[in-house]
XYZ file of C-alpha atoms in Angstrom:
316
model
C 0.000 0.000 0.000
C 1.127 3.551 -0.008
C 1.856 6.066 3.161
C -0.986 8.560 4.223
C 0.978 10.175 7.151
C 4.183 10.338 8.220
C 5.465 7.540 10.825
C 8.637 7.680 13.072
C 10.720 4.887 13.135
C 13.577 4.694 15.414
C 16.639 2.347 14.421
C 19.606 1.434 16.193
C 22.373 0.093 14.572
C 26.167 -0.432 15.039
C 26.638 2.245 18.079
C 23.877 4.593 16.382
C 20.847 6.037 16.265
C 18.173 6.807 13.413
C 15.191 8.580 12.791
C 13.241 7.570 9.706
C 10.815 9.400 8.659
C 8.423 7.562 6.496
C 6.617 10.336 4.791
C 4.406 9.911 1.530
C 5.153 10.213 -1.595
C 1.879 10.203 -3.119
C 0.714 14.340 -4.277
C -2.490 14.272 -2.139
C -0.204 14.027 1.109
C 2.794 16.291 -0.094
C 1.962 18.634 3.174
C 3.028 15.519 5.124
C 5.995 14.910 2.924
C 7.201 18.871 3.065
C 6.581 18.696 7.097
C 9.241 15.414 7.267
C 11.586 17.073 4.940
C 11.892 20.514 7.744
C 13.537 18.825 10.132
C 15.729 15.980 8.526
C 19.234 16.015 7.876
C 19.032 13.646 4.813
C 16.149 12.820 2.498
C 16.332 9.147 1.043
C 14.326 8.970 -2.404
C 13.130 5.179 -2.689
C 12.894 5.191 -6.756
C 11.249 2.190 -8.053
C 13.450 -0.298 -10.660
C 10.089 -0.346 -12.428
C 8.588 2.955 -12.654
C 11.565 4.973 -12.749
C 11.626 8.455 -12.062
C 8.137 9.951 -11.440
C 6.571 13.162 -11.372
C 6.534 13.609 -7.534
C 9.582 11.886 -7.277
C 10.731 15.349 -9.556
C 8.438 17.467 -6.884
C 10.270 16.393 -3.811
C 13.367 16.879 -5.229
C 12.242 20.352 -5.857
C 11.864 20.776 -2.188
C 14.918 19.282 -1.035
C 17.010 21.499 -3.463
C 14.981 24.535 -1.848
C 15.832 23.591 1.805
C 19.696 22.507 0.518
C 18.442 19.040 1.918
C 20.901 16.202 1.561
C 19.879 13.002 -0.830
C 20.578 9.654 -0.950
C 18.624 7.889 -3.646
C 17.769 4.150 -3.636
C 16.397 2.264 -6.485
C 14.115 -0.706 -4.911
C 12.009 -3.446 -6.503
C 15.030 -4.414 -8.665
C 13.668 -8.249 -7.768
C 10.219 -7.466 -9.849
C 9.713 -8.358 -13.478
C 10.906 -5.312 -16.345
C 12.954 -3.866 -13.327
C 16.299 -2.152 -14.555
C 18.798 -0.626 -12.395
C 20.859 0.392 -15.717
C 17.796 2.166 -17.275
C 16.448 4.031 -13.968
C 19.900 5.327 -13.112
C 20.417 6.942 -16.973
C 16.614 8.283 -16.206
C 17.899 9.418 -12.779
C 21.327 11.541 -14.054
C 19.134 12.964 -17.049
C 16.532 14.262 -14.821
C 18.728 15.315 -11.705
C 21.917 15.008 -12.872
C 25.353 13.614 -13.465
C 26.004 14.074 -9.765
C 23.907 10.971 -9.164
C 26.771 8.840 -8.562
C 26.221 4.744 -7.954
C 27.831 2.734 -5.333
C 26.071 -0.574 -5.937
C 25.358 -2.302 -8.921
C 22.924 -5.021 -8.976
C 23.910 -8.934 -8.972
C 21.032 -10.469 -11.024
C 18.805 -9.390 -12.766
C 14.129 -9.404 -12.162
C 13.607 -12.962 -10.385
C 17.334 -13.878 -10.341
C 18.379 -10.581 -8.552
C 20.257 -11.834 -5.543
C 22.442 -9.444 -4.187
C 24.604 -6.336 -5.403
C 28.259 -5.237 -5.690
C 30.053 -2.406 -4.215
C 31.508 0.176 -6.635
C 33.382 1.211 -3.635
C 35.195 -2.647 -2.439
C 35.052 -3.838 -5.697
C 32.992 -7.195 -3.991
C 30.017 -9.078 -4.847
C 27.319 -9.995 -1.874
C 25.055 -12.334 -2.433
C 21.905 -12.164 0.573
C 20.237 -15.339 1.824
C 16.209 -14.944 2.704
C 17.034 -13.199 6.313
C 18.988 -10.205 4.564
C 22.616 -11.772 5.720
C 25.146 -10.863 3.062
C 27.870 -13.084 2.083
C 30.830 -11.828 0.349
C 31.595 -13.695 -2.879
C 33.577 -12.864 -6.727
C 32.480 -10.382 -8.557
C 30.732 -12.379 -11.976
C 32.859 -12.033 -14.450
C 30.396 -11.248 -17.017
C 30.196 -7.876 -14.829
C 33.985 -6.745 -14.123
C 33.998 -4.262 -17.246
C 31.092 -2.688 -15.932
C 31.966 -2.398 -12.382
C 35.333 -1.263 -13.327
C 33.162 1.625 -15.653
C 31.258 3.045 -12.420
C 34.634 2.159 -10.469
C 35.953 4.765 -12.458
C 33.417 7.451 -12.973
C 33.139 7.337 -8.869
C 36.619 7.757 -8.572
C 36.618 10.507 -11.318
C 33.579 12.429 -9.066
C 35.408 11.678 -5.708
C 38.969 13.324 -7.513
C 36.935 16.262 -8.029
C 35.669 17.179 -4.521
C 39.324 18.275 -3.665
C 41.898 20.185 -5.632
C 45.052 17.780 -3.780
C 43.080 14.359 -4.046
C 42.486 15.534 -8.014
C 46.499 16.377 -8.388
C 47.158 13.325 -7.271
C 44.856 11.533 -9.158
C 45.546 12.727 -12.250
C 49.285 11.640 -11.453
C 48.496 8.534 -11.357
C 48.237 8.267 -7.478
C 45.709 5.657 -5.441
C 42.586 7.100 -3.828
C 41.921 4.924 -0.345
C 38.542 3.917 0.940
C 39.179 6.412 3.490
C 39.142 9.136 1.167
C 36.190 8.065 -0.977
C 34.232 7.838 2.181
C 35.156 11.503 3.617
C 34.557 12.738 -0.629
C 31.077 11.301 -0.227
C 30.708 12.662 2.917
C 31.819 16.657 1.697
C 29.793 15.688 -1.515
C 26.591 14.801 0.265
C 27.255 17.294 3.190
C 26.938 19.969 0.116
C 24.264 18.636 -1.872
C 26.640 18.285 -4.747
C 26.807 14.891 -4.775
C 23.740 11.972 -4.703
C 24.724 8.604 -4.272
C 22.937 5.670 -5.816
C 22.389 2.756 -3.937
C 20.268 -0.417 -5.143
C 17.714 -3.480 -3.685
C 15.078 -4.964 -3.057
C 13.433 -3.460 0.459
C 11.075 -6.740 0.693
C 13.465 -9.143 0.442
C 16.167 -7.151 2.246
C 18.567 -7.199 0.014
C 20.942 -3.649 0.174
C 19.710 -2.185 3.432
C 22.265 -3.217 5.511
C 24.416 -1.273 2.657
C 21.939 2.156 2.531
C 22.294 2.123 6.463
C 25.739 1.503 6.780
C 26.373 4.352 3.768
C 23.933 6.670 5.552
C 25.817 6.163 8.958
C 29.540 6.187 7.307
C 28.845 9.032 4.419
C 25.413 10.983 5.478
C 25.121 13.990 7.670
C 24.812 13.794 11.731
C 22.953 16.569 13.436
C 26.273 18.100 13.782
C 27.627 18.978 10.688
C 24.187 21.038 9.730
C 24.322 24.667 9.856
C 22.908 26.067 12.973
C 19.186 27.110 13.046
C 18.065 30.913 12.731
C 14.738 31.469 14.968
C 12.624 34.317 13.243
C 14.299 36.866 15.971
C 17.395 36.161 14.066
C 18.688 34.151 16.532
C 20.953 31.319 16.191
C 21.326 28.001 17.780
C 24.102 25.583 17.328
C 22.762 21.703 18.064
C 24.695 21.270 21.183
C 23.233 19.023 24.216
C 23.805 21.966 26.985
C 23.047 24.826 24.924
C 19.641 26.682 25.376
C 16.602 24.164 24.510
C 14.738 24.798 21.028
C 13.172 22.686 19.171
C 10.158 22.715 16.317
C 6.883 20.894 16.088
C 6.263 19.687 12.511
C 3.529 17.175 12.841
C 0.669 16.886 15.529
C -1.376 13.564 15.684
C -4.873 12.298 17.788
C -4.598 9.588 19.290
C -7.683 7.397 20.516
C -5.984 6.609 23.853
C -3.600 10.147 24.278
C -5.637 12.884 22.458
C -3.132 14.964 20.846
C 0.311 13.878 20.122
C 2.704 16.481 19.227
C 6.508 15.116 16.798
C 9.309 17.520 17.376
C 12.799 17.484 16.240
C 15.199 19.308 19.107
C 17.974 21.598 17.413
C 19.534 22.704 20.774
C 19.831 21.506 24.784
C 17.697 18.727 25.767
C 13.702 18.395 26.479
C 13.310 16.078 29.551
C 9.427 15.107 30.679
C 8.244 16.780 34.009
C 9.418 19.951 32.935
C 7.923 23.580 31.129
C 8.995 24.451 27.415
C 7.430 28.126 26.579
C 5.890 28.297 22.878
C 7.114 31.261 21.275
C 4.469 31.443 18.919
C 2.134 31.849 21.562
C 4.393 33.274 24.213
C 2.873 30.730 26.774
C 4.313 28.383 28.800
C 3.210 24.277 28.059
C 3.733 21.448 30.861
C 5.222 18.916 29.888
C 4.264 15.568 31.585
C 6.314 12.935 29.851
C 8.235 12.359 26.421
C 8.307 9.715 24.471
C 9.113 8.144 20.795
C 7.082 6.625 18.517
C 7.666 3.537 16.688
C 4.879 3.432 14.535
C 1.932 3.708 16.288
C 3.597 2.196 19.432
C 4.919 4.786 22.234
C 8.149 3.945 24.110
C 8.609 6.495 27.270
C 12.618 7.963 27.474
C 13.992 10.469 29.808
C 14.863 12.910 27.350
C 15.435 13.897 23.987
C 17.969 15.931 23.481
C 19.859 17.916 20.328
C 19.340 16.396 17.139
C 16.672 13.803 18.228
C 13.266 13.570 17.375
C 10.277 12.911 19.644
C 6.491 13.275 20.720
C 4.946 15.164 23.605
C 1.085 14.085 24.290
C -1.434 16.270 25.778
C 0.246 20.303 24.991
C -2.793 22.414 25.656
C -1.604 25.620 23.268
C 0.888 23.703 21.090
């Protein structure tokens, strides 16, 4: 089915923590979609192997260039029948440009699709039915074309940095190190969009989107700070003053009203006040909490960079 509303989903993996929003993509909810996009760091467009590039897929790339939003794309359903990773990625750079720059490649092809490789390692992983990878040789019907994208990545990482490009035209290596931090500057900026491929229903690739997202994508910290309307700024640090932003509020059959913020600076702990400048009134706060799709699990406090929900705000 498709997404109505946005849902929070909270994942932990390797050491850290993050917050996907799973906002629609379908026009009649954009509002939903433009209130996610506001407070994320990164904005993953889930392209389908089948349909290609669509029309809002165009619109919420609109709005991401508008807020300088960082993107990730990742081409999915590449296990259905007339799927192409080859054609939706040419579709992909002609529409948004050559900056769209794979790291996977797919192993397989419709029914047989199996796994991908890693433009990156230069390694093949094929993925049994629990999403466990297993490392294995790259085919070697697809070496040319790995070494191709190989190549063009390097080529894009080169140009990120006027020493790694010297070098590179000299002849020099380029580690893994240094393709990693390149991706990171690139998709920092917005000047660079990394492809990534799979198949989200047989799990195939995640492990590789969340592991690229944690290694290469933005944390809180290395946004700009946040200008309030007064002109003032806050940097998202854990003991600076508290701010934070309601984008989405939510009734609840058991709660009432449940209010999603994302906190840009010091910490909101339940059993406290927060004042509503919008209002200029003060707002009890009786407990806070995160939502895992429509589950609630209670924490002590949310603090800079997080996102959370507050039930019952009388003015908020």
């Amino acid at each position: 089915g498709i997404s109505v509303s946005t849902a929070l989903a909270p994942v932990e993996w390797n050491g850290h923590k993050l917050n996907v929003l799973d906002a629609p993509g379908y026009a009649d909810f954009f509002g939903e979609l433009r209130a996610a996009m506001r407070v994320a760091d990164l904005a993953i467009f889930v392209v389908s192997g089948v349909e290609g590039v669509e029309v809002q897929t165009q619109v919420a790339w609109n709005y991401a260039e508008e807020l300088e939003l960082p993107r990730i794309i990742f081409v999915n359903k590449l296990d259905r029948e007339n799927s192409s990773f080859r054609s939706t990625l040419e579709q992909l750079r002609d529409v948004f440009g050559k900056a769209c720059a794979p790291l996977n490649l797919p192993l397989g092809r419709e029914h047989d699709f199996r796994g991908i490789i890693s433009v990156i390692d230069v390694a093949a992983y094929g993925y049994d039915d629990h999403g466990k990878a297993t490392e294995e040789p790259v085919p070697d019907d697809r070496k040319a074309r790995v070494d191709e994208v190989h190549t063009d990545l390097l080529d894009s990482v080169a140009e990120t940095d006027d020493d790694l490009l010297e070098r590179y035209l000299e002849g020099g290596e380029i580690s893994r190190e240094e393709i990693v931090k390149a991706l990171h500057d690139g998709i920092d900026d917005a000047t660079l969009f990394p492809v990534l491929c799979g198949s989200a229903t047989k799990l195939i690739g995640i492990d590789r989107l969340v592991d690229t997202v944690i290694s290469a994508g933005p944390s809180p910290l290395d946004r700009p700070p946040v200008e309030g309307e007064d002109g003032t700024t806050r940097e998202p640090k854990p003991d600076a003053p508290m701010s934070a932003l309601v984008f989405k509020t939510m009734t609840d059959p058991y709660v009432g009203r449940v209010s999603f913020f994302r906190v840009y600076s010091g910490s909101i702990r339940g059993d406290g006040s927060i004042h509503n400048a919008s209002k200029k009134v003060d707002e009890r706060v009786g407990g806070v909490f995160t939502m895992r799709g429509k589950g609630q699990e209670v924490i002590s406090e949310i603090p800079a960079g997080d996102i959370g929900a507050i039930a019952k705000l009388n003015h908020t």
